[in-house]
mmCIF file of C-alpha atoms in Angstrom:
data_model
loop_
_atom_site.group_PDB
_atom_site.id
_atom_site.type_symbol
_atom_site.label_atom_id
_atom_site.label_comp_id
_atom_site.label_asym_id
_atom_site.label_seq_id
_atom_site.Cartn_x
_atom_site.Cartn_y
_atom_site.Cartn_z
ATOM 1 C CA MET W 1 27.285 22.045 67.737
ATOM 2 C CA ILE W 2 26.518 22.622 71.388
ATOM 3 C CA GLU W 3 29.197 21.924 73.954
ATOM 4 C CA THR W 4 27.950 19.090 76.135
ATOM 5 C CA GLU W 5 29.288 15.906 77.645
ATOM 6 C CA ILE W 6 28.179 12.865 75.689
ATOM 7 C CA LEU W 7 26.022 10.858 78.071
ATOM 8 C CA PHE W 8 24.224 8.423 75.774
ATOM 9 C CA THR W 9 25.462 5.693 73.479
ATOM 10 C CA SER W 10 22.302 5.513 71.371
ATOM 11 C CA ALA W 11 19.326 7.612 70.390
ATOM 12 C CA ASP W 12 17.117 4.978 72.012
ATOM 13 C CA SER W 13 18.646 5.536 75.447
ATOM 14 C CA ALA W 14 18.611 9.332 75.073
ATOM 15 C CA LEU W 15 14.967 9.412 74.014
ATOM 16 C CA ARG W 16 13.836 6.934 76.657
ATOM 17 C CA PHE W 17 15.544 9.008 79.322
ATOM 18 C CA ALA W 18 14.149 12.301 78.021
ATOM 19 C CA PHE W 19 10.564 11.063 77.769
ATOM 20 C CA SER W 20 10.629 9.196 81.086
ATOM 21 C CA TYR W 21 12.407 11.643 83.373
ATOM 22 C CA SER W 22 10.279 13.159 86.131
ATOM 23 C CA THR W 23 11.136 16.732 87.077
ATOM 24 C CA GLN W 24 9.336 16.155 90.383
ATOM 25 C CA GLN W 25 12.040 13.787 91.644
ATOM 26 C CA TYR W 26 15.303 15.137 92.994
ATOM 27 C CA SER W 27 16.729 11.954 94.475
ATOM 28 C CA PRO W 28 17.871 8.796 92.659
ATOM 29 C CA THR W 29 14.872 7.256 90.932
ATOM 30 C CA PRO W 30 14.478 3.673 89.682
ATOM 31 C CA MET W 31 15.417 4.987 86.244
ATOM 32 C CA ALA W 32 18.526 6.677 87.572
ATOM 33 C CA ARG W 33 19.543 3.497 89.385
ATOM 34 C CA ALA W 34 18.912 1.527 86.210
ATOM 35 C CA MET W 35 21.112 3.941 84.279
ATOM 36 C CA ARG W 36 23.950 3.250 86.698
ATOM 37 C CA GLY W 37 23.604 -0.377 85.698
ATOM 38 C CA GLY W 38 23.689 0.500 82.008
ATOM 39 C CA ASN W 39 20.097 -0.495 81.282
ATOM 40 C CA VAL W 40 18.918 2.857 79.994
ATOM 41 C CA GLY W 41 21.786 5.223 79.369
ATOM 42 C CA THR W 42 25.540 4.871 79.785
ATOM 43 C CA GLY W 43 25.631 4.356 83.525
ATOM 44 C CA LYS W 44 26.423 7.974 84.447
ATOM 45 C CA GLY W 45 23.279 8.264 86.542
ATOM 46 C CA LEU W 46 21.757 11.663 85.797
ATOM 47 C CA VAL W 47 19.430 12.733 88.594
ATOM 48 C CA GLY W 48 17.893 15.875 90.039
ATOM 49 C CA VAL W 49 18.297 19.216 88.289
ATOM 50 C CA ASP W 50 21.078 17.870 86.070
ATOM 51 C CA GLY W 51 18.827 15.073 84.870
ATOM 52 C CA ALA W 52 15.896 17.400 84.286
ATOM 53 C CA GLY W 53 18.112 19.772 82.353
ATOM 54 C CA GLN W 54 19.535 17.027 80.168
ATOM 55 C CA ALA W 55 16.065 15.628 79.476
ATOM 56 C CA GLY W 56 14.841 19.101 78.554
ATOM 57 C CA MET W 57 17.766 19.674 76.218
ATOM 58 C CA VAL W 58 17.128 16.428 74.368
ATOM 59 C CA ARG W 59 13.438 17.275 74.056
ATOM 60 C CA CYS W 60 14.286 20.760 72.781
ATOM 61 C CA GLU W 61 16.179 19.270 69.851
ATOM 62 C CA LEU W 62 12.924 17.683 68.684
ATOM 63 C CA LYS W 63 10.962 20.939 68.587
ATOM 64 C CA ASP W 64 10.967 21.132 64.789
ATOM 65 C CA PHE W 65 9.855 17.554 64.248
ATOM 66 C CA SER W 66 6.492 17.033 62.570
ATOM 67 C CA ASP W 67 3.529 16.152 64.778
ATOM 68 C CA LEU W 68 3.609 12.645 63.319
ATOM 69 C CA HIS W 69 7.279 11.992 64.047
ATOM 70 C CA LEU W 70 7.043 13.458 67.545
ATOM 71 C CA ALA W 71 3.957 11.375 68.334
ATOM 72 C CA LEU W 72 5.762 8.243 67.134
ATOM 73 C CA LEU W 73 8.755 8.948 69.381
ATOM 74 C CA VAL W 74 6.575 9.665 72.408
ATOM 75 C CA ALA W 75 4.533 6.515 71.830
ATOM 76 C CA GLN W 76 7.688 4.421 71.503
ATOM 77 C CA PHE W 77 9.820 5.843 74.305
ATOM 78 C CA ALA W 78 7.552 7.453 76.892
ATOM 79 C CA PRO W 79 5.962 5.229 79.554
ATOM 80 C CA SER W 80 2.224 4.702 79.284
ATOM 81 C CA GLU W 81 1.951 5.194 83.047
ATOM 82 C CA LEU W 82 3.776 7.297 85.623
ATOM 83 C CA PRO W 83 4.289 6.662 89.349
ATOM 84 C CA CYS W 84 1.624 8.154 91.590
ATOM 85 C CA ASP W 85 2.091 8.788 95.318
ATOM 86 C CA CYS W 86 -1.250 10.441 96.075
ATOM 87 C CA THR W 87 -1.794 7.779 98.822
ATOM 88 C CA ARG W 88 -5.527 7.550 98.073
ATOM 89 C CA ALA W 89 -7.130 4.215 98.862
ATOM 90 C CA CYS W 90 -8.169 3.777 95.232
ATOM 91 C CA CYS W 91 -4.673 4.494 93.885
ATOM 92 C CA SER W 92 -2.831 1.599 92.232
ATOM 93 C CA GLY W 93 0.490 3.436 92.484
ATOM 94 C CA ASN W 94 0.384 4.505 88.845
ATOM 95 C CA ARG W 95 -1.441 7.104 86.786
ATOM 96 C CA PRO W 96 -1.879 7.445 83.021
ATOM 97 C CA ASN W 97 0.810 9.433 81.233
ATOM 98 C CA VAL W 98 -1.181 12.133 79.442
ATOM 99 C CA GLU W 99 1.633 12.810 76.963
ATOM 100 C CA TRP W 100 1.678 9.158 75.889
ATOM 101 C CA ALA W 101 -2.113 8.985 75.667
ATOM 102 C CA ASP W 102 -2.199 12.152 73.541
ATOM 103 C CA ALA W 103 0.390 10.646 71.174
ATOM 104 C CA ILE W 104 -1.720 7.503 70.818
ATOM 105 C CA SER W 105 -4.810 9.631 70.123
ATOM 106 C CA TYR W 106 -2.939 11.544 67.422
ATOM 107 C CA LEU W 107 -1.736 8.340 65.757
ATOM 108 C CA THR W 108 -5.214 6.830 65.914
ATOM 109 C CA ASP W 109 -6.696 9.855 64.135
ATOM 110 C CA HIS W 110 -3.778 10.153 61.711
ATOM 111 C CA THR W 111 -4.032 6.565 60.462
ATOM 112 C CA THR W 112 -7.659 6.973 59.380
ATOM 113 C CA HIS W 113 -6.396 7.571 55.826
ATOM 114 C CA LEU W 114 -5.076 4.002 55.653
ATOM 115 C CA PHE W 115 -8.669 2.788 55.537
ATOM 116 C CA ALA W 116 -10.074 5.236 52.998
ATOM 117 C CA GLY W 117 -13.104 3.750 51.282
ATOM 118 C CA ALA W 118 -13.513 1.056 53.934
ATOM 119 C CA LEU W 119 -15.116 0.874 57.337
ATOM 120 C CA SER W 120 -12.586 1.505 60.095
ATOM 121 C CA HIS W 121 -13.259 1.065 63.799
ATOM 122 C CA TYR W 122 -11.709 3.764 66.007
ATOM 123 C CA ARG W 123 -11.599 1.589 69.123
ATOM 124 C CA LEU W 124 -9.932 -1.265 67.260
ATOM 125 C CA ARG W 125 -7.436 1.038 65.567
ATOM 126 C CA ARG W 126 -6.502 2.670 68.868
ATOM 127 C CA THR W 127 -6.218 -0.655 70.679
ATOM 128 C CA LEU W 128 -3.935 -2.075 67.982
ATOM 129 C CA ILE W 129 -1.714 1.019 68.154
ATOM 130 C CA GLU W 130 -1.563 0.854 71.951
ATOM 131 C CA ARG W 131 -0.768 -2.845 71.688
ATOM 132 C CA HIS W 132 2.061 -2.160 69.238
ATOM 133 C CA PHE W 133 3.599 0.363 71.637
ATOM 134 C CA GLY W 134 3.538 -1.914 74.651
ATOM 135 C CA ALA W 135 0.115 -1.560 76.255
ATOM 136 C CA HIS W 136 -2.626 -4.196 76.489
ATOM 137 C CA ARG W 137 -0.632 -7.110 77.846
ATOM 138 C CA ASP W 138 -1.960 -10.118 79.693
ATOM 139 C CA THR W 139 -1.036 -11.204 83.219
ATOM 140 C CA HIS W 140 2.106 -12.897 81.863
ATOM 141 C CA GLY W 141 3.343 -9.726 80.180
ATOM 142 C CA LYS W 142 2.597 -10.952 76.667
ATOM 143 C CA LYS W 143 0.679 -9.056 74.004
ATOM 144 C CA LEU W 144 -2.984 -9.902 73.803
ATOM 145 C CA THR W 145 -3.748 -12.058 70.780
ATOM 146 C CA LEU W 146 -5.656 -10.719 67.795
ATOM 147 C CA GLU W 147 -8.329 -13.294 68.539
ATOM 148 C CA ARG W 148 -8.797 -11.859 72.011
ATOM 149 C CA LEU W 149 -8.904 -8.319 70.632
ATOM 150 C CA ALA W 150 -11.614 -9.376 68.198
ATOM 151 C CA GLU W 151 -13.648 -10.696 71.122
ATOM 152 C CA GLN W 152 -13.125 -7.542 73.188
ATOM 153 C CA CYS W 153 -14.123 -5.238 70.329
ATOM 154 C CA GLU W 154 -16.882 -7.588 69.150
ATOM 155 C CA ILE W 155 -15.467 -7.510 65.622
ATOM 156 C CA HIS W 156 -14.783 -10.339 63.171
ATOM 157 C CA ARG W 157 -11.274 -11.806 63.391
ATOM 158 C CA GLN W 158 -10.553 -11.040 59.712
ATOM 159 C CA THR W 159 -11.375 -7.356 60.249
ATOM 160 C CA VAL W 160 -8.902 -7.242 63.124
ATOM 161 C CA SER W 161 -6.271 -8.981 61.003
ATOM 162 C CA THR W 162 -6.746 -6.539 58.114
ATOM 163 C CA HIS W 163 -6.485 -3.525 60.424
ATOM 164 C CA HIS W 164 -3.385 -4.974 62.074
ATOM 165 C CA GLN W 165 -1.651 -5.661 58.765
ATOM 166 C CA LYS W 166 -2.256 -2.171 57.394
ATOM 167 C CA LEU W 167 -1.166 -0.475 60.602
ATOM 168 C CA MET W 168 2.000 -2.559 60.955
ATOM 169 C CA THR W 169 2.932 -1.989 57.318
ATOM 170 C CA TYR W 170 2.612 1.751 57.848
ATOM 171 C CA LEU W 171 4.403 1.840 61.206
ATOM 172 C CA ARG W 172 7.053 -0.853 60.744
ATOM 173 C CA GLY W 173 7.397 -1.101 56.965
ATOM 174 C CA THR W 174 7.869 -4.286 54.964
ATOM 175 C CA LYS W 175 10.851 -6.537 54.303
ATOM 176 C CA GLY W 176 12.262 -7.871 51.067
ATOM 177 C CA VAL W 177 13.742 -6.433 47.875
ATOM 178 C CA ASN W 178 10.757 -4.169 47.346
ATOM 179 C CA GLY W 179 10.253 -3.522 51.041
ATOM 180 C CA THR W 180 9.202 -0.168 52.425
ATOM 181 C CA VAL W 181 10.512 1.787 55.406
ATOM 182 C CA GLY W 182 7.949 2.378 58.126
ATOM 183 C CA VAL W 183 7.271 5.842 59.523
ATOM 184 C CA GLN W 184 8.469 4.696 62.943
ATOM 185 C CA ALA W 185 11.938 3.887 61.617
ATOM 186 C CA ILE W 186 12.059 7.172 59.714
ATOM 187 C CA ALA W 187 11.275 9.157 62.886
ATOM 188 C CA LEU W 188 13.907 7.316 64.900
ATOM 189 C CA GLN W 189 16.540 7.663 62.181
ATOM 190 C CA ARG W 190 15.971 11.402 62.020
ATOM 191 C CA ALA W 191 16.227 11.666 65.819
ATOM 192 C CA ASP W 192 19.403 9.568 65.836
ATOM 193 C CA GLU W 193 21.084 11.726 63.199
ATOM 194 C CA LEU W 194 20.095 14.951 64.944
ATOM 195 C CA LEU W 195 21.155 13.883 68.445
ATOM 196 C CA ARG W 196 24.510 12.633 67.148
ATOM 197 C CA GLU W 197 25.053 15.854 65.217
ATOM 198 C CA ARG W 198 24.234 17.911 68.312
ATOM 199 C CA GLY W 199 26.573 15.903 70.516
ATOM 200 C CA PHE W 200 24.104 14.088 72.757
ATOM 201 C CA VAL W 201 24.860 10.624 71.430
ATOM 202 C CA GLY W 202 28.270 9.082 70.851
ATOM 203 C CA MET W 203 29.820 5.721 70.248
ATOM 204 C CA GLU W 204 29.795 3.209 73.103
ATOM 205 C CA GLU W 205 33.169 3.002 74.833
ATOM 206 C CA ALA W 206 35.065 -0.243 74.523
ATOM 207 C CA ALA W 207 35.272 -2.333 77.688
#
């Protein structure tokens, strides 16, 4: 086990920090300020070189994960957009996170096998995966409905529903006595066990 101070109380907070940390920022960021409030990590407020180093160490522990499991973790915990301060007139203040987009592309290609022998629409599959991982929300911050997705993709509502059901079963699993564990839960469980074993994640301190 490596010798390191335990800074996270869950794998979720460790992974979200590691995949969101910007090495270009050496002053307290919104994430760092949030951590001080306990929203992301444990409130210890990693910033600057220390934060970059901790994020890199967490990421390094995942180096032997399969492409599938790593893509699932990136899609779940990395932001879909990053702050942009290019000051161009056309800039909205955010830019796409290439790492997140690449993970979504991998998952879109990987899930083709779920539709073997049937017609599968790449755009629909990708949109449903993006939607599952937090993108494609309306002005109120809610997920776009399947009906609206059907309209956008110009595909029958039942086709959208079938794609959604197969993808969610694969990613999230099913409940019940004969339920199955989704690949997303398997990836997170493996990360949780590894980060606890390596000393990055510990039990939350009692108040």
